[in-house]
XYZ file of C-alpha atoms in Angstrom:
179
model
C -123.081 -6.521 35.677
C -121.094 -3.735 37.385
C -119.513 -6.353 39.797
C -118.516 -8.425 36.520
C -116.541 -5.502 35.081
C -114.734 -4.591 38.225
C -113.702 -8.546 38.645
C -112.847 -8.736 34.915
C -110.727 -5.565 35.066
C -109.088 -6.829 38.287
C -108.252 -10.328 36.648
C -106.768 -8.637 33.659
C -104.626 -6.462 35.842
C -103.339 -9.377 37.625
C -102.650 -11.160 34.776
C -100.711 -8.572 33.107
C -98.478 -7.777 36.242
C -96.101 -10.716 36.068
C -95.416 -9.912 32.531
C -94.527 -6.288 33.282
C -92.407 -7.404 36.045
C -90.552 -10.137 33.715
C -89.524 -7.104 31.508
C -87.962 -5.458 34.213
C -85.595 -8.552 35.239
C -84.106 -8.290 31.831
C -82.715 -4.862 32.232
C -78.868 -4.596 31.073
C -76.434 -1.857 32.438
C -75.042 0.180 29.445
C -72.273 1.947 31.380
C -69.858 1.660 33.876
C -66.146 0.284 33.866
C -67.082 -2.966 34.722
C -68.997 -3.607 31.466
C -66.165 -2.760 29.214
C -63.929 -5.559 28.049
C -60.116 -5.247 28.504
C -58.233 -5.034 25.261
C -54.630 -5.612 24.490
C -53.160 -2.425 22.842
C -51.053 -4.409 20.505
C -47.201 -4.383 19.672
C -45.446 -1.566 20.299
C -43.188 -0.600 17.436
C -41.634 2.493 18.891
C -38.013 2.170 19.863
C -34.717 0.337 19.055
C -34.435 -3.099 17.633
C -31.557 -5.360 16.619
C -31.863 -8.954 14.995
C -30.479 -11.565 12.593
C -31.359 -12.330 9.001
C -30.780 -14.592 5.985
C -30.439 -13.202 2.385
C -30.328 -14.069 -1.085
C -28.888 -11.694 -3.554
C -29.002 -12.046 -7.268
C -27.759 -10.042 -10.129
C -27.064 -10.740 -14.051
C -23.682 -9.764 -13.535
C -22.450 -11.123 -10.223
C -24.710 -14.135 -10.105
C -26.561 -15.532 -6.973
C -25.134 -15.314 -3.471
C -26.611 -16.359 -0.031
C -25.548 -14.898 3.228
C -26.314 -13.886 6.901
C -26.795 -10.635 8.121
C -26.975 -8.451 11.489
C -29.232 -5.376 11.772
C -29.932 -2.361 14.212
C -32.497 0.191 14.031
C -35.087 2.445 15.519
C -38.919 3.052 14.748
C -41.375 5.526 15.751
C -45.057 5.037 15.159
C -47.585 7.776 15.095
C -51.230 6.234 14.964
C -51.095 4.245 12.056
C -47.782 5.705 10.394
C -44.434 4.255 11.044
C -40.981 5.916 10.207
C -37.795 4.426 10.876
C -34.235 3.781 10.231
C -31.711 0.663 9.887
C -28.249 -0.108 9.410
C -27.130 -3.587 8.454
C -24.113 -5.887 7.434
C -24.127 -9.077 5.862
C -21.533 -11.376 4.524
C -22.440 -13.081 1.167
C -20.785 -16.176 -0.475
C -21.604 -17.590 -4.094
C -21.604 -16.276 -7.524
C -19.362 -13.397 -7.467
C -17.268 -14.836 -4.517
C -17.239 -14.020 -0.987
C -18.027 -10.414 0.354
C -19.535 -8.255 2.834
C -22.129 -5.664 2.322
C -23.254 -2.678 4.475
C -26.316 -0.809 4.003
C -28.193 1.915 5.614
C -31.918 2.558 4.756
C -34.693 4.857 5.960
C -38.414 3.494 6.017
C -41.930 4.700 6.129
C -44.850 2.860 6.215
C -48.474 2.084 7.921
C -49.778 -0.174 10.664
C -51.755 -2.818 8.884
C -52.916 -3.980 12.222
C -51.549 -3.588 15.826
C -49.204 -6.494 15.017
C -48.162 -6.038 11.435
C -46.618 -3.070 9.359
C -46.015 -2.533 5.765
C -43.059 -0.117 4.588
C -41.194 1.491 1.779
C -37.496 1.531 2.091
C -34.831 3.687 0.498
C -31.233 3.870 1.271
C -27.262 3.457 0.225
C -25.527 -0.058 0.360
C -21.677 -0.562 -0.340
C -19.507 -3.455 -0.840
C -16.642 -4.199 1.734
C -13.849 -5.647 0.056
C -14.237 -7.437 -3.426
C -15.154 -5.251 -6.411
C -15.976 -1.749 -5.225
C -19.592 -1.208 -5.657
C -22.047 1.273 -4.063
C -25.959 1.123 -4.814
C -29.081 3.253 -4.170
C -31.295 0.955 -2.674
C -35.199 0.988 -3.002
C -37.782 -1.638 -2.041
C -40.156 -2.801 0.654
C -41.115 -4.999 3.560
C -43.727 -6.400 5.844
C -43.064 -7.353 9.537
C -45.378 -9.023 12.025
C -45.062 -9.235 15.778
C -44.977 -12.457 17.383
C -44.445 -11.849 20.936
C -43.946 -8.902 23.160
C -40.622 -7.955 21.941
C -40.089 -10.216 19.051
C -40.917 -9.678 15.408
C -40.357 -11.442 11.958
C -40.078 -9.656 8.651
C -39.462 -9.833 5.082
C -37.974 -7.439 2.722
C -37.136 -6.702 -0.795
C -34.522 -4.061 -2.012
C -33.217 -3.345 -5.594
C -29.865 -2.025 -5.939
C -29.171 0.452 -8.645
C -25.436 0.949 -9.054
C -23.885 4.292 -8.583
C -20.181 2.880 -8.734
C -19.862 -0.548 -10.494
C -22.068 -1.989 -12.842
C -23.748 -4.591 -10.934
C -27.536 -4.159 -10.427
C -28.955 -6.400 -7.801
C -32.005 -7.850 -6.154
C -31.847 -8.571 -2.509
C -34.337 -10.658 -0.397
C -34.235 -11.038 3.181
C -36.087 -12.831 5.962
C -35.264 -12.029 9.528
C -36.218 -11.833 13.410
C -35.613 -8.638 15.366
C -35.684 -8.265 19.385
C -37.406 -4.804 20.118
C -35.987 -2.911 23.379
């Protein structure tokens, strides 16, 4: 009987031994640089940019106008907060005739993702030629990075008249190259 117990114990140990070795074969390294994925850090919103945009502007006094514009600006991103400034000039035609409009805005917002930002904007705009008008501007926009140095964006600004009596709503869609 003693021989039977020893043989049974030896058979049991032999049967369990491959299972124990199989568990050891499934080990996965949990640290080390080779096991970490390489991730793109996203778009760099910091620095200068310049671009072009299309504009639609409407008011109850001056009617609707369409035009094209050029902008230059700079952004600084701190973690998820973005601040910046921009100067733009646009040529407008339609409703109230042909005119040019120049504006300067400051903006502050947040990074929605590494490649998208949303911001509020305030500034001052003035008409060049035509009726003399100066407006306080307030609104906001969204920009989306398409490539390493290229972004597209849409913005809405409302003009509150300081001089003149022509409140306006301005919508822009454009593209910027980032330096």
